[in-house]
Coordinates of C-alpha atoms and ligand atoms in Angstrom, one line a residue:
M1 CA 0.1 0.1 -0.1
K2 CA -0.9 3.0 -0.2
I3 CA -2.0 3.5 -3.9
S4 CA -3.4 7.2 -3.0
K5 CA -4.0 8.6 -6.3
L6 CA -6.5 5.8 -7.2
N7 CA -8.9 7.3 -4.7
H8 CA -8.1 11.1 -4.9
T9 CA -10.3 13.4 -6.9
I10 CA -8.5 15.2 -9.9
V11 CA -7.9 18.8 -8.6
I12 CA -7.2 21.0 -11.6
Y13 CA -5.6 24.1 -10.5
T14 CA -6.1 27.0 -12.6
K15 CA -3.9 30.3 -12.2
Q16 CA -3.3 33.5 -14.2
T17 CA -0.3 33.7 -15.9
N18 CA 1.6 36.5 -17.6
M19 CA 1.3 34.2 -20.7
Q20 CA -2.6 34.4 -20.6
R21 CA -2.5 38.2 -20.3
L22 CA -0.6 38.5 -23.7
P23 CA -2.4 39.0 -27.0
R24 CA -3.8 35.6 -28.2
T25 CA -1.7 35.3 -31.1
L26 CA 1.4 36.2 -29.7
S27 CA 1.1 33.9 -27.0
F28 CA 0.1 31.1 -29.5
L29 CA 3.5 31.8 -31.4
I30 CA 5.2 31.7 -27.9
F31 CA 3.7 28.7 -27.0
H32 CA 4.7 26.8 -30.2
F33 CA 8.3 28.4 -30.0
L34 CA 8.6 27.0 -26.5
F35 CA 7.0 23.7 -27.6
L36 CA 9.8 23.4 -30.3
I37 CA 12.4 24.0 -28.1
F38 CA 11.0 21.2 -25.8
I39 CA 10.7 18.7 -28.9
A40 CA 14.2 19.6 -29.7
S41 CA 15.7 18.9 -26.3
S42 CA 13.3 16.1 -25.4
C43 CA 15.9 13.2 -26.2
A44 CA 18.1 14.4 -23.4
A45 CA 15.2 14.7 -21.1
Q46 CA 16.5 15.3 -17.5
P47 CA 15.0 14.3 -14.2
L48 CA 12.3 17.0 -13.0
S49 CA 13.2 18.5 -10.0
S50 CA 10.9 18.4 -7.1
K51 CA 9.4 22.0 -6.3
K52 CA 8.8 21.0 -2.5
Q53 CA 10.6 23.1 -0.2
F54 CA 11.9 21.0 2.6
T55 CA 12.3 22.2 6.0
R56 CA 14.5 21.4 9.1
Q57 CA 12.3 18.9 10.3
D58 CA 12.1 16.9 7.0
T59 CA 15.9 16.7 7.2
L60 CA 15.8 15.8 11.0
R61 CA 13.4 13.0 10.0
G62 CA 14.7 11.8 6.4
T63 CA 18.6 11.9 7.3
I64 CA 20.8 9.9 9.2
T65 CA 21.7 12.9 11.5
P66 CA 24.9 12.6 14.0
E67 CA 22.5 11.9 16.6
R68 CA 21.3 9.0 15.2
A69 CA 24.5 7.7 13.4
W70 CA 26.4 6.5 16.5
W71 CA 23.8 3.9 17.5
D72 CA 22.3 1.0 15.9
V73 CA 18.7 -0.6 16.9
L74 CA 18.9 -4.0 17.9
R75 CA 15.6 -4.3 19.5
Y76 CA 12.3 -2.6 20.3
D77 CA 10.3 -3.8 23.5
L78 CA 7.4 -1.8 23.1
Q79 CA 4.4 -1.5 25.8
V80 CA 1.4 0.5 25.1
T81 CA -2.1 1.0 26.7
P82 CA -4.6 3.0 24.6
D83 CA -7.5 4.7 26.0
Y84 CA -10.6 4.2 23.7
T85 CA -12.8 6.8 25.5
T86 CA -9.9 9.6 25.7
K87 CA -8.2 8.5 22.3
T88 CA -4.9 8.9 24.1
I89 CA -2.1 6.0 24.6
R90 CA 0.4 5.8 27.4
G91 CA 3.7 3.8 26.8
T92 CA 7.0 2.8 27.2
N93 CA 9.5 1.7 24.6
R94 CA 12.9 -0.1 25.7
L95 CA 15.4 0.5 22.8
T96 CA 18.2 -2.2 22.9
I97 CA 21.2 -0.5 20.8
R98 CA 24.6 -1.1 20.1
V99 CA 26.9 1.8 20.0
V100 CA 28.9 1.9 17.0
K101 CA 31.1 5.2 17.6
P102 CA 31.2 8.0 20.3
G103 CA 28.0 10.1 20.8
S104 CA 26.8 12.5 23.1
K105 CA 23.3 13.1 22.2
M106 CA 20.8 10.7 21.0
Q107 CA 17.8 11.6 18.7
I108 CA 14.7 10.0 19.2
D109 CA 11.5 10.7 17.5
L110 CA 7.9 11.0 18.6
Q111 CA 5.7 12.9 16.7
E112 CA 3.6 16.1 18.3
P113 CA 1.2 16.2 20.2
L114 CA 2.7 13.5 21.8
I115 CA 4.7 13.9 24.8
I116 CA 8.0 12.2 26.2
D117 CA 7.9 11.7 29.9
N118 CA 11.2 10.4 30.8
I119 CA 14.4 8.7 29.0
S120 CA 16.7 6.4 31.3
L121 CA 19.7 4.8 30.5
I122 CA 19.2 1.2 32.1
K123 CA 22.3 -0.4 34.0
T124 CA 22.6 -4.1 34.0
A125 CA 24.6 -6.3 36.2
T126 CA 27.1 -6.9 33.9
G127 CA 27.9 -3.2 33.1
N128 CA 26.2 -2.9 30.0
T129 CA 28.3 -5.4 28.0
G130 CA 24.9 -6.8 26.8
S131 CA 25.4 -10.7 28.2
S132 CA 22.9 -10.0 30.9
T133 CA 19.8 -8.2 31.0
A134 CA 19.5 -8.1 35.0
E135 CA 18.7 -4.5 35.8
T136 CA 20.4 -2.8 38.6
G137 CA 19.0 0.5 38.2
K138 CA 18.3 3.4 35.9
T139 CA 19.8 6.6 35.1
T140 CA 17.5 9.5 34.0
L141 CA 18.7 11.3 31.1
L142 CA 18.4 15.2 30.3
F143 CA 16.3 15.7 27.0
E144 CA 15.0 18.6 24.9
R145 CA 12.5 18.7 22.0
D146 CA 13.1 20.0 18.5
G147 CA 9.7 19.7 16.8
N148 CA 9.0 15.9 16.3
A149 CA 12.9 15.0 17.3
W150 CA 13.9 14.7 20.9
F151 CA 17.6 15.0 21.9
A152 CA 18.7 13.5 24.8
T153 CA 22.3 13.9 26.5
V154 CA 23.9 10.4 27.0
P155 CA 26.9 9.7 29.1
S156 CA 30.0 8.6 27.2
L157 CA 29.4 4.8 26.4
P158 CA 32.0 2.4 25.2
V159 CA 31.9 1.5 21.5
N160 CA 30.6 -1.8 20.8
S161 CA 28.7 -2.3 24.0
I162 CA 25.1 -2.8 24.1
Q163 CA 22.7 -0.4 25.9
S164 CA 19.1 -0.2 26.8
I165 CA 17.3 2.8 26.6
E166 CA 13.8 3.3 28.1
V167 CA 11.5 5.9 27.0
S168 CA 8.2 6.8 28.5
Y169 CA 5.4 8.8 26.5
H170 CA 2.0 9.7 26.7
G171 CA -0.6 12.0 25.0
K172 CA -3.3 11.9 22.2
P173 CA -1.8 10.8 18.9
R174 CA -2.6 12.0 15.9
E175 CA -5.8 10.5 14.6
A176 CA -6.3 8.6 11.1
I177 CA -8.9 10.1 9.4
R178 CA -8.8 8.2 6.2
P179 CA -6.6 5.5 6.8
P180 CA -4.2 4.0 5.2
W181 CA -3.7 7.2 3.3
D182 CA -3.1 9.7 6.0
G183 CA -2.2 7.6 9.0
G184 CA -2.4 7.9 12.5
W185 CA -4.2 6.0 15.5
I186 CA -7.6 4.5 14.3
W187 CA -10.5 4.5 16.8
T188 CA -13.2 3.3 15.3
K189 CA -16.4 0.9 15.8
D190 CA -17.4 -2.2 14.3
K191 CA -20.4 -2.9 12.7
K192 CA -21.8 -4.0 16.4
G193 CA -20.8 -1.1 17.9
R194 CA -17.7 -2.4 19.6
P195 CA -14.3 -0.6 20.1
W196 CA -12.1 -1.5 17.1
M197 CA -8.7 0.1 17.0
S198 CA -5.6 -0.1 15.0
V199 CA -2.6 2.3 13.4
A200 CA -1.5 3.0 9.9
C201 CA 1.6 4.6 9.6
Q202 CA 3.2 4.0 6.5
G203 CA 5.1 7.3 5.3
L204 CA 4.1 9.0 8.0
G205 CA 6.1 6.9 10.2
A206 CA 5.8 5.0 13.5
S207 CA 7.1 8.0 15.5
V208 CA 3.2 9.1 15.1
W209 CA 2.6 6.6 18.0
Y210 CA 5.5 5.5 19.8
P211 CA 9.3 6.7 20.0
C212 CA 11.7 5.3 17.9
K213 CA 14.5 6.0 15.5
D214 CA 12.2 6.7 12.7
H215 CA 14.2 5.9 9.5
Q216 CA 13.8 2.9 7.3
S217 CA 17.7 2.1 7.2
D218 CA 17.8 0.9 10.8
E219 CA 15.6 -2.1 11.5
P220 CA 15.7 -3.4 15.3
D221 CA 17.9 -6.6 14.0
S222 CA 16.5 -9.1 16.7
G223 CA 13.0 -7.7 16.4
A224 CA 10.7 -6.6 18.4
S225 CA 7.9 -7.2 21.1
L226 CA 4.6 -5.4 21.7
S227 CA 2.7 -5.6 24.8
I228 CA -1.0 -4.3 24.7
T229 CA -3.1 -3.7 27.2
V230 CA -6.5 -3.7 26.7
P231 CA -9.9 -4.4 28.4
D232 CA -10.2 -8.1 28.8
T233 CA -13.4 -7.9 26.5
L234 CA -11.1 -7.3 23.5
M235 CA -8.4 -9.0 21.9
A236 CA -5.2 -7.5 20.8
V237 CA -3.3 -9.1 17.8
A238 CA 0.0 -7.7 16.5
N239 CA 3.4 -9.0 14.8
G240 CA 4.9 -12.2 15.0
R241 CA 3.7 -15.0 17.5
L242 CA 1.7 -14.3 20.9
A243 CA 4.3 -14.8 23.5
N244 CA 2.3 -14.1 26.4
K245 CA -1.1 -13.4 27.9
Q246 CA -1.8 -11.8 31.3
L247 CA -5.2 -11.0 33.1
H248 CA -5.4 -8.2 35.2
S249 CA -8.8 -9.1 37.5
D250 CA -8.1 -5.9 39.5
N251 CA -9.2 -3.9 36.6
S252 CA -10.6 -6.1 33.9
T253 CA -7.8 -5.9 31.4
A254 CA -5.5 -7.9 29.5
T255 CA -2.0 -7.4 28.2
Y256 CA -1.2 -9.4 25.1
T257 CA 2.5 -9.5 24.2
W258 CA 3.5 -10.6 20.8
Q259 CA 6.9 -10.8 19.4
V260 CA 8.8 -11.1 16.1
K261 CA 12.2 -12.6 16.0
N262 CA 13.0 -11.1 12.5
P263 CA 14.3 -7.3 11.6
I264 CA 11.1 -5.3 11.1
N265 CA 10.4 -1.8 9.6
N266 CA 8.9 0.4 12.3
Y267 CA 5.6 1.3 10.3
N268 CA 5.2 -2.3 10.4
I269 CA 5.0 -2.8 14.0
I270 CA 0.9 -2.7 14.6
P271 CA -1.6 -3.5 17.2
Y272 CA -5.1 -4.7 16.1
I273 CA -7.5 -4.5 18.9
G274 CA -11.3 -5.8 18.6
K275 CA -13.5 -8.7 18.9
Y276 CA -11.1 -11.0 17.1
V277 CA -11.6 -14.7 16.5
T278 CA -9.1 -17.0 14.7
W279 CA -8.5 -20.1 12.9
H280 CA -5.0 -21.7 11.8
E281 CA -3.6 -23.8 8.9
D282 CA -0.6 -25.2 8.0
F283 CA 1.2 -24.3 4.6
A284 CA 3.6 -26.9 3.2
G285 CA 6.2 -24.3 2.0
E286 CA 9.7 -24.2 0.6
N287 CA 11.1 -24.0 4.1
G288 CA 9.1 -26.8 5.8
K289 CA 5.7 -25.9 7.8
L290 CA 4.5 -22.3 7.4
D291 CA 2.0 -21.4 10.3
C292 CA -0.6 -19.4 9.0
D293 CA -3.2 -17.8 11.3
Y294 CA -6.0 -15.9 10.2
W295 CA -8.1 -13.2 12.5
A296 CA -11.2 -11.6 11.5
L297 CA -14.1 -10.1 13.6
D298 CA -16.5 -12.6 15.1
Y299 CA -19.4 -11.7 12.9
D300 CA -17.1 -11.8 9.6
L301 CA -15.4 -15.6 10.4
D302 CA -17.6 -17.5 7.6
K303 CA -16.7 -14.8 4.9
A304 CA -13.2 -14.8 6.0
K305 CA -12.8 -18.3 6.0
N306 CA -14.1 -18.4 2.3
Q307 CA -12.1 -15.3 0.9
F308 CA -8.9 -16.4 2.7
K309 CA -8.8 -19.8 0.8
Q310 CA -6.8 -17.7 -1.7
V311 CA -4.0 -17.4 0.8
P312 CA -2.3 -20.6 -0.3
L313 CA -2.7 -20.2 -3.7
M314 CA -0.7 -16.7 -3.2
L315 CA 2.0 -18.5 -0.8
K316 CA 2.8 -21.0 -3.4
C317 CA 3.1 -18.8 -6.3
F318 CA 4.9 -15.9 -4.5
E319 CA 7.3 -18.9 -3.0
Y320 CA 8.0 -20.0 -6.9
W321 CA 8.8 -16.5 -8.1
F322 CA 10.4 -14.8 -5.1
G323 CA 11.6 -17.6 -3.0
P324 CA 10.9 -19.1 0.6
Y325 CA 8.4 -16.6 2.5
P326 CA 10.7 -14.6 4.4
F327 CA 9.6 -14.8 7.9
Y328 CA 9.0 -18.4 8.6
E329 CA 9.7 -18.1 12.5
D330 CA 7.1 -15.4 13.0
G331 CA 4.3 -17.2 11.0
Y332 CA 2.0 -15.6 8.5
K333 CA -0.9 -13.8 9.4
L334 CA -3.6 -12.0 7.9
V335 CA -5.7 -10.0 9.9
E336 CA -9.2 -8.0 9.4
A337 CA -8.2 -4.4 9.8
P338 CA -10.5 -1.1 10.1
H339 CA -8.9 0.3 6.8
L340 CA -8.3 -1.2 3.3
G341 CA -4.9 -2.8 3.9
M342 CA -1.1 -2.7 4.8
E343 CA 1.8 -4.9 4.6
H344 CA 2.3 -5.2 8.5
Q345 CA 4.8 -7.7 8.6
S346 CA 3.7 -11.5 9.8
A347 CA 0.2 -9.6 10.4
V348 CA -1.1 -8.2 7.1
A349 CA -3.7 -5.9 7.4
Y350 CA -6.8 -6.8 5.6
G351 CA -9.8 -4.7 4.7
N352 CA -11.0 -5.5 1.3
G353 CA -14.6 -6.4 2.3
F354 CA -14.0 -10.2 1.6
Q355 CA -14.4 -9.7 -2.3
N356 CA -12.4 -9.7 -5.4
G357 CA -10.6 -6.7 -7.2
Y358 CA -9.9 -3.5 -5.2
L359 CA -12.6 -3.0 -3.6
G360 CA -14.4 -5.0 -6.0
R361 CA -13.1 -3.1 -8.7
D362 CA -10.5 -4.4 -11.6
L363 CA -7.5 -1.8 -11.5
S364 CA -6.5 -3.1 -15.0
G365 CA -9.7 -2.8 -16.4
T366 CA -9.2 -6.2 -18.2
G367 CA -11.3 -8.2 -16.0
W368 CA -8.3 -10.3 -14.7
G369 CA -8.1 -8.2 -11.6
N370 CA -11.3 -9.3 -10.5
K371 CA -10.4 -12.9 -10.1
W372 CA -8.7 -12.6 -6.9
D373 CA -8.6 -10.2 -4.0
F374 CA -6.2 -7.6 -4.5
I375 CA -5.4 -6.9 -0.8
I376 CA -4.3 -10.5 -0.1
V377 CA -2.3 -10.8 -3.1
H378 CA -0.8 -7.1 -3.2
E379 CA 0.0 -6.6 0.9
S380 CA 1.4 -10.5 1.0
G381 CA 3.7 -9.9 -1.9
H382 CA 5.2 -7.1 0.4
E383 CA 6.6 -9.7 2.7
W384 CA 9.4 -10.0 0.1
F385 CA 9.5 -6.5 -1.4
A386 CA 9.3 -4.0 1.5
N387 CA 9.5 -6.3 4.7
S388 CA 12.4 -8.4 3.6
I389 CA 13.9 -6.4 1.2
T390 CA 13.5 -2.7 2.6
T391 CA 14.9 0.5 1.1
N392 CA 17.3 2.7 3.2
D393 CA 15.2 5.7 2.1
I394 CA 11.6 6.1 1.2
A395 CA 12.8 8.0 -2.1
D396 CA 13.5 4.6 -3.4
M397 CA 10.0 3.1 -2.3
W398 CA 9.3 1.7 -6.0
V399 CA 11.6 -1.3 -4.8
H400 CA 8.4 -1.8 -2.4
E401 CA 5.4 -0.8 -4.8
G402 CA 6.9 -1.7 -8.4
F403 CA 8.1 -5.2 -7.6
T404 CA 5.0 -5.9 -5.2
N405 CA 2.8 -4.5 -8.2
Y406 CA 4.5 -6.8 -10.5
S407 CA 3.6 -9.7 -8.0
E408 CA -0.3 -9.2 -9.0
T409 CA 0.9 -9.8 -12.6
L410 CA 2.8 -12.8 -11.5
F411 CA -0.2 -14.2 -9.5
T412 CA -2.3 -13.6 -12.4
T413 CA -0.1 -15.8 -14.5
C414 CA 0.3 -18.6 -11.8
Q415 CA -3.4 -18.8 -11.9
Y416 CA -4.5 -18.0 -15.5
G417 CA -1.3 -18.2 -17.5
V418 CA 1.1 -16.0 -18.9
E419 CA -1.3 -14.1 -21.3
A420 CA -3.7 -13.3 -18.5
G421 CA -0.8 -11.9 -16.6
N422 CA 0.6 -10.0 -19.7
A423 CA -3.0 -8.4 -20.2
Y424 CA -3.1 -7.4 -16.5
C425 CA 0.1 -5.6 -16.4
V426 CA -0.3 -3.9 -19.9
G427 CA -4.0 -2.9 -18.7
A428 CA -2.9 -1.3 -15.6
R429 CA -1.2 1.3 -17.5
Q430 CA -3.7 3.4 -17.8
L431 CA -3.3 4.5 -14.3
T432 CA 0.2 6.1 -14.8
Q433 CA 0.2 9.7 -14.5
N434 CA 3.7 10.6 -15.7
D435 CA 3.5 13.5 -13.3
T436 CA 6.8 13.3 -11.6
P437 CA 9.8 10.8 -11.4
I438 CA 9.3 7.6 -9.7
I439 CA 12.1 8.3 -7.4
G440 CA 11.8 11.1 -5.0
A441 CA 14.1 13.5 -3.2
Y442 CA 16.6 11.8 -0.8
G443 CA 17.1 12.8 2.7
V444 CA 13.9 14.4 3.6
N445 CA 11.5 11.3 4.0
Q446 CA 9.8 12.0 0.4
E447 CA 8.0 9.3 -1.6
G448 CA 8.2 9.8 -5.4
S449 CA 5.3 9.7 -7.7
S450 CA 2.7 7.1 -7.4
D451 CA 3.9 5.9 -10.5
M452 CA 6.3 3.7 -8.4
Y453 CA 3.2 1.2 -8.5
Y454 CA 2.1 0.6 -12.2
K455 CA 4.8 2.3 -14.1
G456 CA 7.4 0.3 -11.8
G457 CA 5.4 -2.9 -12.5
N458 CA 5.5 -2.2 -16.3
L459 CA 9.4 -1.4 -16.1
L460 CA 10.0 -4.7 -14.5
H461 CA 7.4 -6.5 -17.1
T462 CA 9.6 -4.6 -20.1
I463 CA 12.8 -5.9 -18.6
R464 CA 11.4 -9.6 -18.3
Q465 CA 10.9 -9.2 -22.2
I466 CA 14.2 -7.9 -23.0
I467 CA 15.5 -10.9 -20.6
N468 CA 13.4 -12.9 -22.7
N469 CA 14.0 -16.1 -20.6
D470 CA 11.6 -16.6 -17.7
S471 CA 14.4 -18.9 -16.0
T472 CA 16.9 -16.2 -15.6
F473 CA 14.1 -13.5 -14.6
R474 CA 12.7 -15.7 -11.9
N475 CA 16.3 -16.4 -10.8
I476 CA 16.8 -12.9 -10.5
L477 CA 13.8 -12.5 -8.5
R478 CA 14.9 -15.3 -6.2
G479 CA 18.1 -14.2 -6.2
L480 CA 17.4 -10.6 -4.9
N481 CA 15.3 -12.0 -2.1
K482 CA 18.4 -14.2 -1.2
T483 CA 21.2 -11.6 -1.5
Y484 CA 19.2 -9.2 0.5
Y485 CA 17.3 -11.1 2.7
H486 CA 16.2 -9.0 5.7
K487 CA 18.5 -6.1 4.6
T488 CA 17.8 -2.5 3.6
V489 CA 19.1 -1.6 0.2
T490 CA 19.2 1.3 -2.3
S491 CA 17.4 1.4 -5.8
K492 CA 20.8 1.5 -7.3
E493 CA 22.0 -1.9 -5.8
V494 CA 18.7 -3.4 -6.9
E495 CA 19.2 -1.6 -10.3
D496 CA 22.8 -3.2 -10.5
Y497 CA 21.9 -6.4 -9.4
I498 CA 19.5 -7.1 -12.1
S499 CA 22.0 -5.6 -14.8
R500 CA 24.8 -7.8 -13.4
Q501 CA 22.7 -11.2 -13.3
S502 CA 21.1 -10.5 -16.7
G503 CA 24.0 -9.8 -18.2
I504 CA 22.5 -6.9 -19.7
D505 CA 23.5 -3.1 -18.9
F506 CA 20.0 -1.7 -17.8
S507 CA 21.3 1.4 -16.5
K508 CA 19.9 3.7 -19.0
V509 CA 16.4 1.8 -18.8
F510 CA 16.4 2.5 -15.0
D511 CA 17.5 6.4 -15.2
Q512 CA 14.6 6.8 -18.1
Y513 CA 11.7 4.9 -16.2
L514 CA 12.7 5.7 -12.7
R515 CA 14.4 9.3 -12.9
T516 CA 12.5 10.8 -15.5
T517 CA 8.9 11.3 -16.3
H518 CA 9.2 10.5 -20.3
I519 CA 8.2 7.1 -21.9
P520 CA 10.4 6.4 -24.6
V521 CA 8.6 7.0 -28.1
L522 CA 9.6 4.7 -31.2
E523 CA 9.4 7.1 -34.2
Y524 CA 8.9 5.1 -37.4
S525 CA 8.3 5.4 -40.9
I526 CA 7.8 3.1 -43.7
K527 CA 8.3 3.9 -47.5
G528 CA 8.5 1.0 -49.9
N529 CA 10.0 -1.9 -48.6
E530 CA 12.2 0.3 -46.1
L531 CA 11.5 0.6 -42.4
K532 CA 13.1 3.2 -40.4
F533 CA 12.9 3.8 -36.5
R534 CA 14.5 5.7 -33.7
F535 CA 13.8 6.8 -30.2
T536 CA 12.8 10.2 -29.2
N537 CA 11.6 11.3 -25.7
C538 CA 14.4 9.6 -23.9
L539 CA 17.7 10.5 -22.2
K540 CA 20.7 10.9 -24.1
G541 CA 22.1 7.4 -25.3
F542 CA 19.0 5.6 -24.6
T543 CA 18.6 2.1 -26.0
M544 CA 17.0 -1.2 -25.6
P545 CA 16.0 -4.1 -27.5
V546 CA 12.1 -4.1 -28.9
K547 CA 10.3 -6.9 -30.3
I548 CA 8.3 -5.6 -33.3
K549 CA 6.0 -7.0 -35.8
T550 CA 6.0 -6.1 -39.7
G551 CA 3.5 -7.9 -41.5
S552 CA 3.1 -11.3 -40.3
E553 CA 6.8 -11.3 -39.0
E554 CA 8.2 -10.7 -35.7
K555 CA 11.5 -9.7 -35.0
W556 CA 13.8 -7.9 -32.4
V557 CA 15.1 -4.5 -33.0
R558 CA 17.4 -2.4 -31.3
P559 CA 16.6 1.5 -31.7
T560 CA 18.7 4.2 -30.7
E561 CA 18.2 7.9 -30.7
E562 CA 19.8 7.9 -34.6
W563 CA 17.4 6.3 -37.4
T564 CA 18.1 2.9 -38.4
T565 CA 16.7 1.3 -41.7
I566 CA 15.8 -2.0 -42.6
S567 CA 15.1 -3.1 -46.1
G568 CA 13.2 -5.9 -47.8
S569 CA 10.8 -6.7 -45.0
A570 CA 8.6 -3.7 -44.3
N571 CA 6.6 -4.0 -47.7
T572 CA 3.1 -4.7 -46.2
G573 CA 3.0 -1.4 -44.6
T574 CA 2.0 -2.5 -41.1
F575 CA 4.2 -2.1 -38.1
S576 CA 3.5 -2.5 -34.5
V577 CA 5.5 -3.0 -31.0
D578 CA 4.9 -5.8 -29.0
R579 CA 2.4 -4.5 -26.2
N580 CA 4.5 -5.9 -23.3
F581 CA 7.0 -3.2 -24.0
F582 CA 6.2 -0.3 -22.0
I583 CA 7.0 2.4 -25.0
T584 CA 4.9 4.6 -27.4
A585 CA 5.0 3.9 -31.0
K586 CA 4.6 6.9 -33.4
K587 CA 4.3 6.7 -37.3
V588 CA 6.0 10.0 -38.8
N589 CA 6.4 10.9 -42.4
G590 CA 9.1 12.2 -44.5
Q591 CA 12.0 10.0 -43.2
Ligands
ZN1 ZN1 1.8 -1.5 -1.6

């Protein structure tokens, strides 16, 4: 998730410009002059610069500041008690960290209006070597606030030592109005009027509800636990496995402690609180028995049991293409959520209404997207791309969304064959905006264009055509998941891996589709039995092989920015580009 543009109303901005005040004929001429300049320079199209002005807060959030760089998160142990009536939460997060270099200030992120009450360094019996967790006391640290970042003064800590920092906090977290797109804590009711709570915070960041190092590059290497205290009439579900349940008879509450053993993104650590029921099934996967646990609201049990039959089909397909499910230790879970869906690791949020398609719609417009449940497929696809392989910077988020979008095509292929998959992928191109580049600005917590989904998927589909060998393509997808298993990456690392493993230099192709908004145009002309073609609307030096059809003959050509002429085969006068290549073909005259 989240495919925000699909639900947005299109807003057309109008603005009186100097151009509009010029006499009509003059402005017409100027427009065409500018248009010609644009055409002349279009083959050297440069990435668009983002117009957004970034603030100090964006930089504090989006970069590894010196106050973040000296420590590495090993584990989060988070306890939280929500109060449904007042829409407030109270909690603590114990951060287990490794000191990687000397530091005197520690940046901890917690977004307004939440308030940190205390930050303490926990002393252990063995002198903070990490070999023991027996507490002997706490040292309260001084701290100050700078917007959503908090800076604690820490004593000198030995390099390589393991330390525990406990942060207690409280307040009224930002409420999600339109989750999962805006994000925050969700305080809602189920259809029977009973409390139903959760959180959605992708992009916005986990610091909207708990204190952490809110940067995607630093996942807790040894996992996390989440203890949730709720009225004992409700059930609390979270990531991984239920480690403990404790009833408090004095105040009729219960504390559920869930735990993941694997590294996890901050935004994936999520509570689900409501009147849940559960059932279990085993999946015989590539790495043995995978525990699949399903959680639905009590009155949705039958519908959920029927719809979630798609899970084993999805797992089988994705293990085939991507390799083993990446979190066997933590199990696979699908949890009914009070919003459309999100890839919460080992506790995938499901809110698609137990129907196929995207809320019943086929986003590709081909019919294939209505044959399976978009949220089961898409959000689970993220277990491989987003949760196991995570980008350091959300500017590179296409690695999550482009590959996961392509998982939809691969699932369609698994179930209905290659032509169905191709139709789904190509059909979804209609959703491409080409507004801004797919890759966003680095270091400021800025995602790129929502084209990261369908254009990203079509970029991978085009690359698959060029590789022209599904065994190699599949090995690349599985190889990515093996090489970057549970790691954080840059887009460039993924791009280079694909070029290296395929033996094809895709660097210009990635630059074209990820870093500009221009879709290459294959210009062609046919005169007698001569076919001429070239690429325009592309980066300087852009080239890639393309499969074309002239008459009844299918062939590979390698257009460049210069005209190429082929003789003797084009005399039928018909020409088409294989639809699986994401380019535009344009007939031109007079060449
Ligand atoms: Zn997604």
